[in-house]
């Protein structure tokens, strides 16, 4: 069955019929195959499929067992909100003579002290939540922003290390959007189990459960490197070295980025040589954002969901993401090989071009990883020769003659001997905001 026909079949089915088709043999095998082919695009029970892939629900379909697992997860979230979302004014056990706002300080473990600390955490989270997909009406809703903030806050309270980091809001966003589409009022066409699994009363609970499992797979990308430091300055220095791939405590996320370059060297030695050897571009300069945000900044959110379908279906360690990064690089190889300047190369890698069919990249990633047979993969584009006329799906421009002429004219100006290159997005390291730039000496013709 082709990817397109699988997607069309799923789209025309009710939720109950989709469930029967995806779990026909009583296991998630059919759902995994469909997810790896891009067949869940129009699926209305995608959140159930993700719960199985992530281990929230057992692989073997069992109605009572599944409902028991979700009931436990939802009950746990209720308990966590009662424990961590507090307001001392509503607490009858709080003695205002011993614990009040005026007595709160960093040195006391009072309810008011924790309340003010929690407020700061929620403000930090809300600052990012309000910037999440601002063009999408769903994410501008107050109810959505409240859900995102509460889920992230509870997760942070359970994980003080690493705590909240920029980007976590973007990992929660696709989850919340999927649940908002699928968690509707009950309909007669759906069986009782599906109605309970997609109960809108528990959308926030299930968003937390799914997000928590995603963060387990993303541990390396958010782990804090190295032992505790004696000062903020030394901690900052250590993390800067780690992000640069130096020092004893190399960031696990950087190691993951370096692995992408190792895989690229095997998959396409020519492109690897251009990026890593000829221009000495460190992989973390562009791969870090791809992996840490699970490609949410690079593609449309509906395409991101197709990527996540494949990543979650492939393995619990999300190792397919490394191969997806390699596939992305190989996909634009002709464009990269046409550049002879590091600034152009970085600009293309850090601002990935639009892609008509994301499944071309997913299919190639599966081929590179060894999880797919290239002879049966209609979307595989392989390693094209340098002189190929165009990449499949899209064609990228090479520098025009006018651009080359402008560069030659600029070289006559001594001040243009150096070019300023923006090589990273603004982000937070500890509590410091920064952006990275470098000066590159222009090549002479």
Short mmCIF file of C-alpha atoms in Angstrom, two decimals:
data_model
loop_
_atom_site.label_atom_id
_atom_site.label_comp_id
_atom_site.label_asym_id
_atom_site.label_seq_id
_atom_site.Cartn_x
_atom_site.Cartn_y
_atom_site.Cartn_z
CA UNK A 1 0.00 0.00 0.00
CA UNK A 2 1.44 3.37 -0.97
CA UNK A 3 1.88 6.24 1.48
CA UNK A 4 -0.70 8.36 -0.31
CA UNK A 5 -3.37 5.66 -0.48
CA UNK A 6 -2.77 4.82 3.17
CA UNK A 7 -3.28 8.47 4.12
CA UNK A 8 -6.42 8.76 1.98
CA UNK A 9 -7.88 5.60 3.51
CA UNK A 10 -7.25 6.85 7.04
CA UNK A 11 -8.76 10.25 6.22
CA UNK A 12 -12.04 8.71 5.04
CA UNK A 13 -12.51 6.54 8.15
CA UNK A 14 -14.12 7.26 11.49
CA UNK A 15 -11.89 7.21 14.56
CA UNK A 16 -13.05 3.70 15.44
CA UNK A 17 -12.39 2.47 11.90
CA UNK A 18 -8.94 4.07 11.94
CA UNK A 19 -8.19 2.29 15.20
CA UNK A 20 -9.24 -1.06 13.74
CA UNK A 21 -7.04 -0.49 10.69
CA UNK A 22 -3.94 0.68 12.58
CA UNK A 23 -4.15 -1.98 15.31
CA UNK A 24 -5.62 -4.76 13.18
CA UNK A 25 -3.43 -7.51 14.65
CA UNK A 26 -3.86 -6.32 18.22
CA UNK A 27 -0.45 -4.64 18.31
CA UNK A 28 1.09 -1.34 17.18
CA UNK A 29 2.86 -2.94 14.21
CA UNK A 30 0.47 -1.54 11.62
CA UNK A 31 0.50 1.89 13.25
CA UNK A 32 4.31 1.98 13.14
CA UNK A 33 4.41 1.03 9.48
CA UNK A 34 1.81 3.68 8.65
CA UNK A 35 3.67 6.34 10.67
CA UNK A 36 6.97 5.62 8.92
CA UNK A 37 5.23 6.03 5.54
CA UNK A 38 3.65 9.36 6.42
CA UNK A 39 0.17 7.85 6.56
CA UNK A 40 -1.00 9.59 9.76
CA UNK A 41 -1.33 13.08 8.28
CA UNK A 42 -5.14 13.03 8.41
CA UNK A 43 -5.42 10.56 11.28
CA UNK A 44 -7.86 11.60 14.03
CA UNK A 45 -6.39 9.26 16.66
CA UNK A 46 -2.76 10.27 16.25
CA UNK A 47 -2.49 11.11 19.95
CA UNK A 48 -3.44 7.52 20.84
CA UNK A 49 -0.80 6.22 18.43
CA UNK A 50 1.83 8.50 19.98
CA UNK A 51 0.88 7.30 23.47
CA UNK A 52 1.64 3.75 22.36
CA UNK A 53 4.90 4.71 20.66
CA UNK A 54 6.04 6.57 23.78
CA UNK A 55 5.14 3.76 26.16
CA UNK A 56 2.22 5.48 27.88
CA UNK A 57 0.06 2.64 26.59
CA UNK A 58 1.25 -0.97 26.16
CA UNK A 59 2.04 -2.26 22.66
CA UNK A 60 -0.58 -4.99 23.03
CA UNK A 61 -4.11 -3.64 22.68
CA UNK A 62 -6.12 -4.33 25.82
CA UNK A 63 -9.01 -1.99 26.58
CA UNK A 64 -9.07 -2.41 30.36
CA UNK A 65 -5.27 -2.24 30.59
CA UNK A 66 -5.08 0.87 28.40
CA UNK A 67 -7.78 2.70 30.32
CA UNK A 68 -6.11 1.74 33.60
CA UNK A 69 -2.79 3.22 32.42
CA UNK A 70 -4.40 6.49 31.36
CA UNK A 71 -6.45 6.73 34.55
CA UNK A 72 -3.27 6.40 36.59
CA UNK A 73 -1.45 9.02 34.50
CA UNK A 74 -4.35 11.46 34.81
CA UNK A 75 -4.67 10.88 38.55
CA UNK A 76 -0.94 11.54 38.96
CA UNK A 77 -1.26 14.87 37.16
CA UNK A 78 -4.12 15.87 39.44
CA UNK A 79 -1.96 15.13 42.46
CA UNK A 80 0.97 17.07 41.01
CA UNK A 81 -1.14 20.17 40.38
CA UNK A 82 -2.46 20.04 43.95
CA UNK A 83 1.10 19.81 45.25
CA UNK A 84 2.82 22.40 43.09
CA UNK A 85 0.23 24.97 42.04
CA UNK A 86 -0.37 26.71 45.34
CA UNK A 87 -1.67 30.01 46.65
CA UNK A 88 -0.95 30.58 50.34
CA UNK A 89 -3.98 32.87 50.59
CA UNK A 90 -6.22 29.89 49.90
CA UNK A 91 -4.40 27.64 52.36
CA UNK A 92 -6.23 27.52 55.68
CA UNK A 93 -3.20 25.91 57.33
CA UNK A 94 -1.01 28.94 56.67
CA UNK A 95 -0.48 31.00 59.81
CA UNK A 96 -0.20 34.67 58.74
CA UNK A 97 1.80 35.45 61.88
CA UNK A 98 4.50 32.93 60.92
CA UNK A 99 4.27 32.88 57.14
CA UNK A 100 3.29 35.97 55.16
CA UNK A 101 4.54 37.85 52.09
CA UNK A 102 6.64 40.26 54.14
CA UNK A 103 8.55 37.39 55.72
CA UNK A 104 9.27 35.61 52.42
CA UNK A 105 12.94 35.39 51.39
CA UNK A 106 15.36 33.16 49.53
CA UNK A 107 16.67 31.87 52.86
CA UNK A 108 13.34 30.57 54.11
CA UNK A 109 11.35 27.57 52.95
CA UNK A 110 7.96 29.09 53.63
CA UNK A 111 4.89 28.74 51.42
CA UNK A 112 5.08 32.39 50.45
CA UNK A 113 8.75 32.05 49.50
CA UNK A 114 7.95 29.09 47.27
CA UNK A 115 4.95 30.93 45.85
CA UNK A 116 7.10 33.88 44.74
CA UNK A 117 9.77 31.55 43.33
CA UNK A 118 7.10 29.70 41.37
CA UNK A 119 5.73 32.97 40.04
CA UNK A 120 9.16 33.82 38.59
CA UNK A 121 9.38 30.44 36.91
CA UNK A 122 5.90 30.82 35.41
CA UNK A 123 6.71 34.32 34.16
CA UNK A 124 9.80 32.99 32.39
CA UNK A 125 7.77 30.21 30.81
CA UNK A 126 4.95 32.57 29.81
CA UNK A 127 7.43 34.88 28.08
CA UNK A 128 8.24 32.04 25.68
CA UNK A 129 4.69 30.68 25.48
CA UNK A 130 3.35 34.00 24.21
CA UNK A 131 5.92 33.82 21.38
CA UNK A 132 5.00 30.27 20.39
CA UNK A 133 3.65 30.16 16.83
CA UNK A 134 2.30 33.72 17.04
CA UNK A 135 0.71 33.45 13.59
CA UNK A 136 -1.41 30.49 14.66
CA UNK A 137 -4.69 31.55 16.28
CA UNK A 138 -4.79 28.47 18.49
CA UNK A 139 -1.59 29.48 20.27
CA UNK A 140 -2.81 33.04 20.82
CA UNK A 141 -5.75 31.84 22.89
CA UNK A 142 -5.51 32.49 26.60
CA UNK A 143 -6.72 28.94 27.34
CA UNK A 144 -3.94 27.47 25.21
CA UNK A 145 -1.26 29.63 26.78
CA UNK A 146 -2.52 28.70 30.24
CA UNK A 147 -2.34 24.99 29.37
CA UNK A 148 1.19 25.29 27.99
CA UNK A 149 2.39 27.27 30.99
CA UNK A 150 0.86 24.91 33.56
CA UNK A 151 2.21 21.77 31.88
CA UNK A 152 5.71 23.21 31.52
CA UNK A 153 5.67 24.53 35.08
CA UNK A 154 4.69 21.17 36.58
CA UNK A 155 7.39 19.44 34.53
CA UNK A 156 10.00 21.93 35.71
CA UNK A 157 9.00 21.44 39.33
CA UNK A 158 9.67 17.71 38.90
CA UNK A 159 12.94 18.35 37.05
CA UNK A 160 14.84 21.24 38.69
CA UNK A 161 17.85 20.03 36.73
CA UNK A 162 17.76 21.01 33.91
CA UNK A 163 14.78 23.16 34.88
CA UNK A 164 13.12 25.26 32.20
CA UNK A 165 15.03 25.85 28.98
CA UNK A 166 14.07 27.80 25.90
CA UNK A 167 12.70 25.45 23.29
CA UNK A 168 10.67 23.27 25.62
CA UNK A 169 7.61 25.35 24.76
CA UNK A 170 8.09 24.47 21.11
CA UNK A 171 8.22 20.76 21.92
CA UNK A 172 4.94 21.00 23.78
CA UNK A 173 3.23 23.01 21.02
CA UNK A 174 2.65 20.18 18.47
CA UNK A 175 1.34 17.97 21.26
CA UNK A 176 -1.17 20.58 22.40
CA UNK A 177 -2.30 21.24 18.82
CA UNK A 178 -2.91 17.57 18.11
CA UNK A 179 -4.90 17.11 21.30
CA UNK A 180 -6.98 20.20 20.54
CA UNK A 181 -7.92 18.68 17.18
CA UNK A 182 -8.72 15.23 18.50
CA UNK A 183 -10.16 15.79 21.97
CA UNK A 184 -13.73 16.63 21.02
CA UNK A 185 -17.10 16.01 22.56
CA UNK A 186 -18.13 12.35 22.43
CA UNK A 187 -19.76 11.06 19.26
CA UNK A 188 -21.83 7.93 18.75
CA UNK A 189 -19.57 6.67 15.96
CA UNK A 190 -16.62 6.20 18.36
CA UNK A 191 -16.31 3.25 20.69
CA UNK A 192 -16.27 3.81 24.45
CA UNK A 193 -12.52 3.24 24.79
CA UNK A 194 -11.64 5.85 22.17
CA UNK A 195 -14.04 8.34 23.74
CA UNK A 196 -12.33 7.87 27.09
CA UNK A 197 -8.83 8.10 25.62
CA UNK A 198 -9.81 11.32 23.82
CA UNK A 199 -11.79 12.88 26.66
CA UNK A 200 -11.48 16.70 26.41
CA UNK A 201 -11.72 16.95 30.20
CA UNK A 202 -8.25 15.42 30.39
CA UNK A 203 -6.50 17.25 27.55
CA UNK A 204 -4.09 19.03 29.89
CA UNK A 205 -3.39 15.81 31.82
CA UNK A 206 -2.58 13.89 28.65
CA UNK A 207 -0.50 16.76 27.23
CA UNK A 208 1.67 16.55 30.35
CA UNK A 209 1.99 12.76 30.08
CA UNK A 210 3.01 12.87 26.41
CA UNK A 211 5.37 15.81 26.90
CA UNK A 212 7.06 14.05 29.83
CA UNK A 213 7.75 11.02 27.66
CA UNK A 214 9.08 13.20 24.84
CA UNK A 215 11.44 14.88 27.28
CA UNK A 216 12.74 11.46 28.35
CA UNK A 217 13.81 10.89 24.76
CA UNK A 218 15.27 14.40 24.60
CA UNK A 219 17.33 14.07 27.79
CA UNK A 220 20.70 14.42 26.02
CA UNK A 221 19.62 17.63 24.31
CA UNK A 222 18.75 19.41 27.58
CA UNK A 223 21.11 17.77 30.08
CA UNK A 224 23.31 20.14 32.10
CA UNK A 225 27.00 19.40 31.45
CA UNK A 226 29.57 18.77 34.12
CA UNK A 227 29.65 18.97 37.90
CA UNK A 228 28.53 22.00 39.89
CA UNK A 229 30.87 24.97 39.75
CA UNK A 230 32.12 27.21 42.53
CA UNK A 231 30.99 30.40 40.85
CA UNK A 232 28.68 31.69 38.14
CA UNK A 233 31.68 32.80 36.07
CA UNK A 234 33.32 29.37 36.16
CA UNK A 235 29.99 27.69 35.40
CA UNK A 236 29.50 29.96 32.40
CA UNK A 237 33.05 29.29 31.18
CA UNK A 238 32.57 25.55 31.53
CA UNK A 239 29.30 25.58 29.59
CA UNK A 240 30.77 27.77 26.85
CA UNK A 241 33.63 25.27 26.43
CA UNK A 242 31.14 22.40 26.45
CA UNK A 243 28.99 24.04 23.77
CA UNK A 244 32.14 24.56 21.73
CA UNK A 245 33.04 20.90 22.01
CA UNK A 246 36.02 21.59 24.28
CA UNK A 247 36.90 20.80 27.85
CA UNK A 248 36.36 17.73 29.99
CA UNK A 249 32.59 18.06 30.27
CA UNK A 250 31.48 18.25 26.65
CA UNK A 251 27.77 18.89 26.44
CA UNK A 252 25.81 15.74 25.53
CA UNK A 253 23.90 17.81 22.99
CA UNK A 254 27.18 18.77 21.30
CA UNK A 255 28.21 15.13 21.18
CA UNK A 256 24.92 14.39 19.47
CA UNK A 257 25.65 17.11 16.91
CA UNK A 258 29.13 15.70 16.34
CA UNK A 259 27.57 12.31 15.70
CA UNK A 260 25.50 13.87 12.92
CA UNK A 261 28.72 14.99 11.22
CA UNK A 262 30.18 11.48 11.61
CA UNK A 263 27.10 10.05 9.93
CA UNK A 264 27.28 12.73 7.22
CA UNK A 265 30.89 11.81 6.49
CA UNK A 266 29.79 8.26 5.71
CA UNK A 267 26.66 9.25 3.80
CA UNK A 268 28.14 12.07 1.69
CA UNK A 269 31.92 12.58 2.04
CA UNK A 270 31.94 15.46 -0.45
CA UNK A 271 29.41 17.60 1.44
CA UNK A 272 31.02 16.69 4.76
CA UNK A 273 34.39 17.84 3.42
CA UNK A 274 32.93 21.15 2.30
CA UNK A 275 31.25 21.86 5.63
CA UNK A 276 33.58 20.39 8.22
CA UNK A 277 37.02 20.39 6.57
CA UNK A 278 37.12 23.15 3.99
CA UNK A 279 35.05 25.67 5.97
CA UNK A 280 35.53 24.17 9.46
CA UNK A 281 31.90 24.68 10.49
CA UNK A 282 31.14 23.08 13.84
CA UNK A 283 27.97 20.96 13.70
CA UNK A 284 26.45 22.55 16.81
CA UNK A 285 26.22 25.90 15.04
CA UNK A 286 23.23 24.67 13.04
CA UNK A 287 22.41 21.08 14.03
CA UNK A 288 21.88 21.95 17.71
CA UNK A 289 18.70 23.89 16.99
CA UNK A 290 17.42 21.22 14.61
CA UNK A 291 17.75 18.48 17.20
CA UNK A 292 16.94 20.39 20.40
CA UNK A 293 13.67 21.69 18.93
CA UNK A 294 12.93 18.47 17.01
CA UNK A 295 12.81 20.46 13.75
CA UNK A 296 9.92 22.68 14.85
CA UNK A 297 11.70 25.82 13.62
CA UNK A 298 12.64 24.37 10.25
CA UNK A 299 9.30 23.14 8.91
CA UNK A 300 5.58 23.84 9.02
CA UNK A 301 3.96 22.39 12.15
CA UNK A 302 1.91 19.86 10.14
CA UNK A 303 5.14 18.61 8.55
CA UNK A 304 6.73 18.52 11.99
CA UNK A 305 4.01 16.12 13.07
CA UNK A 306 4.88 13.80 10.17
CA UNK A 307 8.52 13.92 11.26
CA UNK A 308 7.54 13.12 14.83
CA UNK A 309 5.37 10.23 13.60
CA UNK A 310 8.47 8.62 12.14
CA UNK A 311 10.79 9.53 15.02
CA UNK A 312 8.46 8.14 17.68
CA UNK A 313 7.65 5.03 15.63
CA UNK A 314 11.33 4.29 14.99
CA UNK A 315 12.70 4.06 18.55
CA UNK A 316 12.33 5.35 22.10
CA UNK A 317 15.78 6.96 21.88
CA UNK A 318 14.72 9.21 18.97
CA UNK A 319 17.88 8.18 17.11
CA UNK A 320 16.15 8.76 13.77
CA UNK A 321 16.56 12.51 14.40
CA UNK A 322 20.30 12.19 13.74
CA UNK A 323 19.61 10.59 10.37
CA UNK A 324 16.96 13.20 9.58
CA UNK A 325 19.58 15.91 10.12
CA UNK A 326 21.91 14.10 7.72
CA UNK A 327 19.09 13.70 5.22
CA UNK A 328 18.35 17.43 5.42
CA UNK A 329 21.96 18.27 4.60
CA UNK A 330 22.18 15.78 1.74
CA UNK A 331 18.88 17.04 0.34
CA UNK A 332 20.35 20.52 -0.31
CA UNK A 333 23.80 19.23 -1.33
CA UNK A 334 23.73 20.83 -4.80
CA UNK A 335 22.96 24.19 -3.29
CA UNK A 336 25.71 23.82 -0.68
CA UNK A 337 28.32 22.69 -3.20
CA UNK A 338 27.60 25.77 -5.32
CA UNK A 339 28.71 28.11 -2.51
CA UNK A 340 32.35 29.13 -2.14
CA UNK A 341 31.90 31.37 0.89
CA UNK A 342 31.37 30.25 4.47
CA UNK A 343 28.80 32.97 5.15
CA UNK A 344 26.58 31.70 2.32
CA UNK A 345 27.02 28.15 3.51
CA UNK A 346 26.06 29.01 7.08
CA UNK A 347 23.13 31.11 5.94
CA UNK A 348 21.69 28.17 4.00
CA UNK A 349 22.23 25.68 6.85
CA UNK A 350 20.79 28.01 9.48
CA UNK A 351 17.78 29.00 7.41
CA UNK A 352 16.56 25.81 5.82
CA UNK A 353 14.58 26.29 2.60
CA UNK A 354 10.91 25.27 2.20
CA UNK A 355 10.33 21.66 1.19
CA UNK A 356 7.32 20.57 -0.83
CA UNK A 357 7.16 17.01 0.55
CA UNK A 358 8.72 16.37 3.95
CA UNK A 359 8.45 12.64 3.36
CA UNK A 360 11.31 12.82 0.87
CA UNK A 361 13.59 13.76 3.76
CA UNK A 362 12.04 11.21 6.11
CA UNK A 363 12.34 8.43 3.53
CA UNK A 364 15.99 9.21 2.90
CA UNK A 365 16.71 9.29 6.64
CA UNK A 366 15.25 5.78 6.92
CA UNK A 367 17.43 4.60 4.04
CA UNK A 368 20.57 6.08 5.62
CA UNK A 369 19.68 4.53 8.98
CA UNK A 370 19.19 1.13 7.38
CA UNK A 371 15.50 0.93 8.29
CA UNK A 372 14.24 1.08 4.72
CA UNK A 373 14.96 -0.61 1.42
CA UNK A 374 15.97 2.08 -1.11
CA UNK A 375 14.84 -0.11 -3.99
CA UNK A 376 11.25 0.06 -2.76
CA UNK A 377 11.34 3.69 -1.64
CA UNK A 378 9.74 5.86 -4.29
CA UNK A 379 10.72 9.06 -2.51
CA UNK A 380 14.42 8.27 -2.17
CA UNK A 381 16.61 10.75 -4.03
CA UNK A 382 19.98 9.12 -3.37
CA UNK A 383 23.33 10.85 -3.79
CA UNK A 384 23.03 13.00 -6.87
CA UNK A 385 26.13 13.90 -8.92
CA UNK A 386 27.47 17.44 -8.71
CA UNK A 387 26.22 18.30 -12.19
CA UNK A 388 22.64 17.23 -11.57
CA UNK A 389 20.16 19.71 -13.02
CA UNK A 390 17.91 19.93 -9.98
CA UNK A 391 17.03 18.35 -6.69
CA UNK A 392 13.73 16.50 -6.57
CA UNK A 393 10.77 18.37 -5.04
CA UNK A 394 12.51 21.72 -5.07
CA UNK A 395 15.29 23.54 -6.88
CA UNK A 396 17.50 25.98 -5.01
CA UNK A 397 19.19 29.02 -6.58
CA UNK A 398 22.92 29.46 -6.96
CA UNK A 399 24.59 32.88 -6.54
CA UNK A 400 23.71 35.11 -9.46
CA UNK A 401 26.21 36.98 -11.61
CA UNK A 402 24.97 40.26 -10.10
CA UNK A 403 25.76 39.04 -6.60
CA UNK A 404 29.25 37.96 -7.66
CA UNK A 405 29.84 41.37 -9.28
CA UNK A 406 28.74 43.17 -6.11
CA UNK A 407 31.14 41.08 -4.05
CA UNK A 408 34.02 41.98 -6.37
CA UNK A 409 33.20 45.69 -6.12
CA UNK A 410 33.00 45.53 -2.35
CA UNK A 411 36.47 44.01 -2.18
CA UNK A 412 37.92 47.31 -3.36
CA UNK A 413 36.87 48.84 -0.06
CA UNK A 414 39.42 48.03 2.71
CA UNK A 415 36.60 47.96 5.29
CA UNK A 416 34.97 45.11 3.42
CA UNK A 417 37.97 42.84 3.90
CA UNK A 418 36.10 41.38 6.85
CA UNK A 419 32.49 40.23 6.87
CA UNK A 420 30.34 39.90 9.98
CA UNK A 421 28.58 36.55 10.18
CA UNK A 422 25.71 35.81 12.55
CA UNK A 423 26.24 32.18 13.48
CA UNK A 424 23.67 31.54 16.19
CA UNK A 425 20.20 32.44 17.28
CA UNK A 426 19.80 34.40 20.53
CA UNK A 427 19.34 31.96 23.37
CA UNK A 428 19.90 31.65 27.10
CA UNK A 429 22.92 30.19 28.83
CA UNK A 430 22.34 30.16 32.57
CA UNK A 431 20.54 33.51 32.86
CA UNK A 432 22.53 35.42 30.22
CA UNK A 433 21.10 36.28 26.81
CA UNK A 434 23.58 36.22 23.97
CA UNK A 435 24.08 35.92 20.25
CA UNK A 436 27.26 34.73 18.55
CA UNK A 437 28.98 36.51 15.69
CA UNK A 438 32.35 35.98 14.06
CA UNK A 439 34.61 37.86 11.66
CA UNK A 440 35.63 36.03 8.55
CA UNK A 441 38.34 37.25 6.22
CA UNK A 442 36.94 37.35 2.72
CA UNK A 443 38.59 35.26 0.07
CA UNK A 444 40.43 37.05 -2.72
CA UNK A 445 39.65 36.14 -6.29
#
